[in-house]
Short mmCIF file of C-alpha atoms and ligand atoms in Angstrom, two decimals:
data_model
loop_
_atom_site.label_atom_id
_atom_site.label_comp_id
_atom_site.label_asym_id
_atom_site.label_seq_id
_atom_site.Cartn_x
_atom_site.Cartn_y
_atom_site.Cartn_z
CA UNK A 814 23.63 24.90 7.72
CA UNK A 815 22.93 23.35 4.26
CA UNK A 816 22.03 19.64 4.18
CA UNK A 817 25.02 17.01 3.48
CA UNK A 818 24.75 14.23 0.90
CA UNK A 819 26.80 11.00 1.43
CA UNK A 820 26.84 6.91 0.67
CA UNK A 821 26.03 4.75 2.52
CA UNK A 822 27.78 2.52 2.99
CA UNK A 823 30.82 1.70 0.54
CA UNK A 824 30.15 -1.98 0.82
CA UNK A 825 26.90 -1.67 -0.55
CA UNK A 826 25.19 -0.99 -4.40
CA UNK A 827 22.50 1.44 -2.97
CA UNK A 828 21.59 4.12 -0.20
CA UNK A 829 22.44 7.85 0.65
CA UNK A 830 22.44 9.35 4.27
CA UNK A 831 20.99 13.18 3.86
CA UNK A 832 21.93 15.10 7.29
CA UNK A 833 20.11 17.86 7.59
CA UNK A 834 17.40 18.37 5.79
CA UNK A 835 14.66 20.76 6.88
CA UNK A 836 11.01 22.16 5.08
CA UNK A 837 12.73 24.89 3.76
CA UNK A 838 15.00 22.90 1.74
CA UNK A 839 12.46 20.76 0.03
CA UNK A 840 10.45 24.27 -1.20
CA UNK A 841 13.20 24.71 -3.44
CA UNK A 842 12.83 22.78 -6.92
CA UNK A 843 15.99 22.39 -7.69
CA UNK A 844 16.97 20.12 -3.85
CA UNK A 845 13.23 18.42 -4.91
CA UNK A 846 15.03 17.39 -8.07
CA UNK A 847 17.98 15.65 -6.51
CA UNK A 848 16.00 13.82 -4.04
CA UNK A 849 14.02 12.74 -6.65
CA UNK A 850 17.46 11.75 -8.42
CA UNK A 851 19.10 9.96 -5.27
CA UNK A 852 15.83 7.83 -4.97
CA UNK A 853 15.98 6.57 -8.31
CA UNK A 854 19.32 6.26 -8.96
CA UNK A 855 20.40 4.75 -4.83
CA UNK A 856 17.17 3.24 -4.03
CA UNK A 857 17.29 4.76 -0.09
CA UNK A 858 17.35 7.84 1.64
CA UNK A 859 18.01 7.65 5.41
CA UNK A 860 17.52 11.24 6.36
CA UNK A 861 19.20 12.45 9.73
CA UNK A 862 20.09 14.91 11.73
CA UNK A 863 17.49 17.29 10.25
CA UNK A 864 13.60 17.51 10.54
CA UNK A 865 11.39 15.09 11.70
CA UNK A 866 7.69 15.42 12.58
CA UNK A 867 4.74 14.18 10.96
CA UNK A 868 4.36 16.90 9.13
CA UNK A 869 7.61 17.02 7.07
CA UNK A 870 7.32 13.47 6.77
CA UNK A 871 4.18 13.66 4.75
CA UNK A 872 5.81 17.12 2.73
CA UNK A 873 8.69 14.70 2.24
CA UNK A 874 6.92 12.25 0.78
CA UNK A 875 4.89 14.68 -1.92
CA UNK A 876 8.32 16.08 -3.66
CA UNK A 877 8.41 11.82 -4.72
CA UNK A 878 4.79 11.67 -6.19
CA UNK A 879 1.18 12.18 -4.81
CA UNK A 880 0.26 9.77 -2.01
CA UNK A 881 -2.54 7.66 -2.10
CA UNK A 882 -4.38 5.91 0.75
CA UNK A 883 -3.43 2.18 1.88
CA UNK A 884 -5.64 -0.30 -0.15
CA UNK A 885 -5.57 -2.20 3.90
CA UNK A 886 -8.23 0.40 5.65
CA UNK A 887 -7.00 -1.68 8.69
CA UNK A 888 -3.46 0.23 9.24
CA UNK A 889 -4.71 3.72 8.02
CA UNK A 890 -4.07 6.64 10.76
CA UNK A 891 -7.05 8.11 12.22
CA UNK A 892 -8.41 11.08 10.07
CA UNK A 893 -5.20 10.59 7.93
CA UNK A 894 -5.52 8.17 5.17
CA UNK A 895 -2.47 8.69 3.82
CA UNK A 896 -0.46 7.78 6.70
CA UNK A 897 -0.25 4.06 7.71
CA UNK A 898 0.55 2.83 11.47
CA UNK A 899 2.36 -0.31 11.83
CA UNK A 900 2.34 -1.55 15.33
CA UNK A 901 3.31 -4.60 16.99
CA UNK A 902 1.83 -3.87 20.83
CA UNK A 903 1.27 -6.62 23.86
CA UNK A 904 -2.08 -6.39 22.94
CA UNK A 905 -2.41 -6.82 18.84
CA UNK A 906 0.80 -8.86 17.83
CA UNK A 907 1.29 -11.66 15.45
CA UNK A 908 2.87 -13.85 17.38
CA UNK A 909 6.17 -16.42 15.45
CA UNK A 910 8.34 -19.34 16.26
CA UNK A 911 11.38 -18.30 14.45
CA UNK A 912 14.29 -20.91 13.81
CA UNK A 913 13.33 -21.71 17.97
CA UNK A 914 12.77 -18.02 19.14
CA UNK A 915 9.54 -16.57 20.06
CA UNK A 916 8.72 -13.10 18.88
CA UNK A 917 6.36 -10.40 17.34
CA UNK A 918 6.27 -8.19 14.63
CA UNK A 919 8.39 -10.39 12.15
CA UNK A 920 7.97 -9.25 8.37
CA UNK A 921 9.63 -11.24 5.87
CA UNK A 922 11.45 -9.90 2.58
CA UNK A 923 8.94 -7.55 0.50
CA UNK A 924 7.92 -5.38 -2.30
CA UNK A 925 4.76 -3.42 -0.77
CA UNK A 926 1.22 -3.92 -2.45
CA UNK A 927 2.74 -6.58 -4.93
CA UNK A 928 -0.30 -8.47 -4.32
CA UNK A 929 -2.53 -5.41 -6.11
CA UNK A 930 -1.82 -4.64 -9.94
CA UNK A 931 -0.32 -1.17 -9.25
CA UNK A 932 2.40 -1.37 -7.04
CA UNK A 933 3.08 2.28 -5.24
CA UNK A 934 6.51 3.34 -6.11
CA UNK A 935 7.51 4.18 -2.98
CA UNK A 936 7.07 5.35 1.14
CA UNK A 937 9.15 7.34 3.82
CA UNK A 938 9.06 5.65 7.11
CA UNK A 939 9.02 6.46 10.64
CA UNK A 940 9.72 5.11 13.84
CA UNK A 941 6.99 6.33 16.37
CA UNK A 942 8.46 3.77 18.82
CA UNK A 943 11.00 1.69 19.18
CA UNK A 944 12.18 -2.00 20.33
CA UNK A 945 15.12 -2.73 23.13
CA UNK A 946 15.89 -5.24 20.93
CA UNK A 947 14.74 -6.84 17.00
CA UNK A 948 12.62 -4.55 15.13
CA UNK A 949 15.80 -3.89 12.69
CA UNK A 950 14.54 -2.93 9.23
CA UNK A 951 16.57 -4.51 6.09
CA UNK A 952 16.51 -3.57 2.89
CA UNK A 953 18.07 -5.05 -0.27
CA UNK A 954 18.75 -3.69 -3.66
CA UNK A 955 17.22 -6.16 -6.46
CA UNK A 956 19.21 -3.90 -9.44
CA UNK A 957 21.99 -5.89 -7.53
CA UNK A 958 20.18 -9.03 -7.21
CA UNK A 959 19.74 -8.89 -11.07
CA UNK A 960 22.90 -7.96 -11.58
CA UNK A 961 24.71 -10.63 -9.80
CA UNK A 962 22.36 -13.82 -11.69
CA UNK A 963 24.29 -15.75 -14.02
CA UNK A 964 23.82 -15.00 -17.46
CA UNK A 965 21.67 -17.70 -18.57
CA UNK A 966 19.61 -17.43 -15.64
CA UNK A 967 19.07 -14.02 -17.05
CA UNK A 968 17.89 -15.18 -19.91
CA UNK A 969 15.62 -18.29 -18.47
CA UNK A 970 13.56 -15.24 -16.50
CA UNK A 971 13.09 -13.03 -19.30
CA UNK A 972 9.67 -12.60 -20.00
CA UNK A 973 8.06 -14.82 -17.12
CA UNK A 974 5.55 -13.52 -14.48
CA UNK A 975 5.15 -14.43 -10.96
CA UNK A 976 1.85 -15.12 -9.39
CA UNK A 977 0.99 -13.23 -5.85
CA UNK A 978 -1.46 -13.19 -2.87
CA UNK A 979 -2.28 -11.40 -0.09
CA UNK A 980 -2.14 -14.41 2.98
CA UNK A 981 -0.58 -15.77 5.62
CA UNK A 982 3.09 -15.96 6.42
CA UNK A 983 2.50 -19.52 6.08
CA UNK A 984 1.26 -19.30 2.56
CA UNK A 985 4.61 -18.00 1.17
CA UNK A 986 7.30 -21.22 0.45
CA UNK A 987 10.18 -18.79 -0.23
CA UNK A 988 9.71 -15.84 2.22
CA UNK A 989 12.52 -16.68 4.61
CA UNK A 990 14.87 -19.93 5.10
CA UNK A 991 14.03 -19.70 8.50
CA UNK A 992 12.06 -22.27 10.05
CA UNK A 993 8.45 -20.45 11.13
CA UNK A 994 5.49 -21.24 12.90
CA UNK A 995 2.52 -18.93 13.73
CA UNK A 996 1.27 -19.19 17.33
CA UNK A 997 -1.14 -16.18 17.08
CA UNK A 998 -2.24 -14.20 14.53
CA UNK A 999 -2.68 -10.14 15.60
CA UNK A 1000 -6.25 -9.16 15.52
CA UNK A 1001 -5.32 -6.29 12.89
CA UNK A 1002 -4.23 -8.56 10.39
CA UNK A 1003 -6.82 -11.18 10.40
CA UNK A 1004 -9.54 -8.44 8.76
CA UNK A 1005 -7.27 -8.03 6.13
CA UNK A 1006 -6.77 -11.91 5.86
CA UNK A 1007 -10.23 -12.87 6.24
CA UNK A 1008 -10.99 -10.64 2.89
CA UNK A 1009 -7.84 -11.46 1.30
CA UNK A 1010 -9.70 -13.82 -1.08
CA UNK A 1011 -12.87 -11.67 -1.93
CA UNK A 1012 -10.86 -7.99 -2.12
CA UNK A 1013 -7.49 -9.15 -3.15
CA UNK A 1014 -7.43 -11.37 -5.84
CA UNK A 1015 -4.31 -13.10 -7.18
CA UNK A 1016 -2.11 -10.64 -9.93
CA UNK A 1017 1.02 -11.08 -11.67
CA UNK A 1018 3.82 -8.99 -12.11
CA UNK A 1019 6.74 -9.56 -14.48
CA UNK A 1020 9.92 -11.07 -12.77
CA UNK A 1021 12.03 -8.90 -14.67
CA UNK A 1022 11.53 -5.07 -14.57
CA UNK A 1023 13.59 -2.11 -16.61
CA UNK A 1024 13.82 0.90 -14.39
CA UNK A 1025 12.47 3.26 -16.92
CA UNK A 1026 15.43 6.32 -16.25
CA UNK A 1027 18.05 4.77 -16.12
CA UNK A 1028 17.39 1.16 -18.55
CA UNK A 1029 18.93 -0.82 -15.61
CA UNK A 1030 17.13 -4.11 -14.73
CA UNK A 1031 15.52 -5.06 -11.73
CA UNK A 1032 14.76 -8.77 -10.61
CA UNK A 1033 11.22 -8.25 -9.26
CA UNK A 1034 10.79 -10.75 -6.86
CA UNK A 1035 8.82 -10.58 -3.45
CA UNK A 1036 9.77 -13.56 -1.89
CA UNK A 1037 7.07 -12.53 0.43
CA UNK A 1038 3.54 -12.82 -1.61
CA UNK A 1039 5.04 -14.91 -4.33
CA UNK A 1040 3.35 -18.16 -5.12
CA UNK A 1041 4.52 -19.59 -8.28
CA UNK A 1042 6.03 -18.79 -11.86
CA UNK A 1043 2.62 -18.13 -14.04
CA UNK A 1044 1.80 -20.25 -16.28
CA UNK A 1045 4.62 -22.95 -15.05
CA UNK A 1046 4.65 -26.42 -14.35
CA UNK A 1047 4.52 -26.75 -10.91
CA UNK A 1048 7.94 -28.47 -9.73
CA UNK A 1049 9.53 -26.62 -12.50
CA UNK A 1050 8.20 -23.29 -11.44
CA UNK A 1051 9.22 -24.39 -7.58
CA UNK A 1052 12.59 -25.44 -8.92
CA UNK A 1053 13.20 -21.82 -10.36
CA UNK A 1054 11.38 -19.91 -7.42
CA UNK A 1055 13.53 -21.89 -4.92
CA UNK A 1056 16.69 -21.22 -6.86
CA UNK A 1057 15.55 -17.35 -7.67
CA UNK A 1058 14.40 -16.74 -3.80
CA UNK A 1059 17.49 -18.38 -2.20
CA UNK A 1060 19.87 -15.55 -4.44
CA UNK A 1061 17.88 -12.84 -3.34
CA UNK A 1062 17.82 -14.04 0.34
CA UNK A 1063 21.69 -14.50 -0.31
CA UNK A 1064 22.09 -11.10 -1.18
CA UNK A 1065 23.71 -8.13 0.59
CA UNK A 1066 21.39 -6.24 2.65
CA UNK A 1067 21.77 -2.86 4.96
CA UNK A 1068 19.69 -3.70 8.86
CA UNK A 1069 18.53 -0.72 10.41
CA UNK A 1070 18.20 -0.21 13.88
CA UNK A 1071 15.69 2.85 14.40
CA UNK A 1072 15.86 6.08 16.64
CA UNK A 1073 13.43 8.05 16.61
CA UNK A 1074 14.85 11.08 14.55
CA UNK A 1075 15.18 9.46 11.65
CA UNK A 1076 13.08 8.50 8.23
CA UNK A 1077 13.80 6.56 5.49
CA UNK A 1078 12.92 6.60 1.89
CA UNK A 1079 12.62 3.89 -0.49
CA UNK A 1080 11.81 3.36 -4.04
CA UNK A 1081 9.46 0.64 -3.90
CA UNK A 1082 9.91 -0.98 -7.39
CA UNK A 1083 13.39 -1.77 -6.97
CA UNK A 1084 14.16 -1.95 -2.79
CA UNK A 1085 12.99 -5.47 -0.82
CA UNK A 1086 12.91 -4.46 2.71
CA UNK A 1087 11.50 -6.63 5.90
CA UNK A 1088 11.43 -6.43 9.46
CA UNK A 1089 13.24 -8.69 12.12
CA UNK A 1090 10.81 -9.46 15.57
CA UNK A 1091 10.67 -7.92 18.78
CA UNK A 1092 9.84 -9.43 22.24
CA UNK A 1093 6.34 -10.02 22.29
CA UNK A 1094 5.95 -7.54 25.59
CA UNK A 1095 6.79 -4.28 24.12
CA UNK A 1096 5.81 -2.19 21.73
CA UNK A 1097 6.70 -0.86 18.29
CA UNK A 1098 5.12 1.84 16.40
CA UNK A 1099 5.98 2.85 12.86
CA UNK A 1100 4.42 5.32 10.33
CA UNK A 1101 4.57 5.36 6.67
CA UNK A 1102 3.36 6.95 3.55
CA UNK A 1103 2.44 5.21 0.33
CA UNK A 1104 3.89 7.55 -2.99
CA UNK A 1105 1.40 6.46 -5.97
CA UNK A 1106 2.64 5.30 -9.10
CA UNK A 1107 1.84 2.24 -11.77
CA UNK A 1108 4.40 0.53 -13.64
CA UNK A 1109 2.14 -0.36 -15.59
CA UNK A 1110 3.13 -3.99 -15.24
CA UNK A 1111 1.06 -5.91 -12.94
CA UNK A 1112 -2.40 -7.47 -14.02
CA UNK A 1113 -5.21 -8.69 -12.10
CA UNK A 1114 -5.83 -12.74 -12.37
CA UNK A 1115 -9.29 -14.19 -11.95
CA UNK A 1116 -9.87 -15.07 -8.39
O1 AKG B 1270 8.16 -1.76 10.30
C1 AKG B 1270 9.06 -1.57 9.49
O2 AKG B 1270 10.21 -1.31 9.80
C2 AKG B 1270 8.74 -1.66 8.02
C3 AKG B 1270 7.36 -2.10 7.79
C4 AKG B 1270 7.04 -2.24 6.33
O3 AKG B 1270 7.11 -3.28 5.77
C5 AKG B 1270 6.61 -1.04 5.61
O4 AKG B 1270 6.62 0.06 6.17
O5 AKG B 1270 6.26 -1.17 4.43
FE1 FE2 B 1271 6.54 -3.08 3.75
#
């Protein structure tokens, strides 16, 4: 049975669904080329109905780009580096107050690594195990989110740079319009967190990104990371951030629920994606891989 191609979703600006797809598909060059076409033309690839195993994940992955190991040693896989696990567990879970609701596992609106100078360009994830409720994975397109800004709003961002950090949810004014509070932190984050400031100093990427194939523009904002327009005054720059973050959080988004035969694929430098929480006694389990790449674009700030 060849592998199908459709949207989807005919609401939305981005996304295929591949059914289908199997190892010997992706040894031909010519399917590697249109995967490598539907990921930078639609942003996402949720493959199902075809193979899923480690394995093809990480063969999946290599048609996009080499993969490179996660700059957080933290969250590699044992004896594979280039595989990240992402668990929320009883045992190792930061713990939120969300709008009133306790939970675990909550990730708020991001690009990955946007708080390193090279950002990867993209990851196919996994669910290992999944939630009976929360854990839903959004994504939203920000080709879309630039599309929609009105045109001198446009022109206001042109050429300005936003500041970001690796830190704490807390840290991050215009992650979420939720209200938050942290009651425990999981014990895998806080290594990362404790070295934030001596391994991860601040960078800046350009708000404004042109998606090299295809000259469209991206707004490239994390609200997640961000700290403040560079270079700004500061209640101007939190004037702009608060008016930029509330149209991406605004924006149209696809929410996942995971099975476990399923990936996705996302092209990093374009897709925001974040993770809704789970009831702090179960478990989730997620895999991904990290596809290298460098915009080019991002710069390291003194620390
Ligand atoms: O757990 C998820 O669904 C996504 C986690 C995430 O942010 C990532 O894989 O980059
Ligand atoms: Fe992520």
């Amino acid at each position: 049975m060849p592998y199908s191609v459709e949207p989807l979703s005919p609401d939305l600006s981005f996304g295929k669904i591949i059914r289908g797809l199997t190892s010997s598909d992706i040894e031909q060059e010519l399917v590697r080329e249109d995967l490598r076409r539907y990921w930078v033309e639609d942003g996402l690839v949720l493959f199902r109905d075809g193979e899923v195993n480690e394995d093809f994940q990480l063969n999946l992955s290599r048609v996009f780009g080499p993969l490179e190991a996660h700059p957080v040693k933290e969250i590699h896989t044992q004896g594979k580096p280039e595989l990240i696990t992402l668990t929320s567990a009883p045992d190792d879970v930061t713990i939120l107050e969300i709008d009133g609701e306790i939970g675990g596992g909550f990730l708020g609106w991001h690009t990955d690594l946007v708080y390193v100078d090279r950002i990867n360009h993209g990851g196919v994830l996994r669910a290992l195990q999944t939630s009976s409720r929360g854990g839903i994975t959004g994504f939203i397109d920000q080709i879309n989110c630039y599309e929609r800004l009105p045109e001198d709003l446009k022109e206001r961002i042109e050429g300005l740079d936003i500041v970001y950090q690796l830190g704490p949810f807390t840290k991050f004014p215009y992650m979420t319009h939720s209200r938050l509070r942290i009651i425990q932190e999981a014990e895998s984050a806080r290594g990362a967190l404790d070295r934030a400031k001596s391994e991860f100093p601040p960078v800046a990427h350009p708000l404004v990104f042109t998606q090299p194939e295809t000259g469209r523009k991206v707004l490239n904002l994390s609200p997640f990371f961000a700290l403040h327009i560079d270079g700004m005054d500061a209640s101007e720059s939190d004037a702009l951030m608060r008016q930029l973050s509330d149209h991406v959080l605004n924006s149209p988004a696809y929410h996942h629920a995971w099975s476990l035969d399923e990936m996705i694929l996302w092209d990093n430098w374009r897709m925001l994606h974040s993770v809704s929480q789970i009831p702090i006694d179960e478990t989730r389990i997620m895999q991904r891989t990290t596809i290298t790449g460098d915009y080019a674009k991002g710069r390291k700030l003194a620390a």
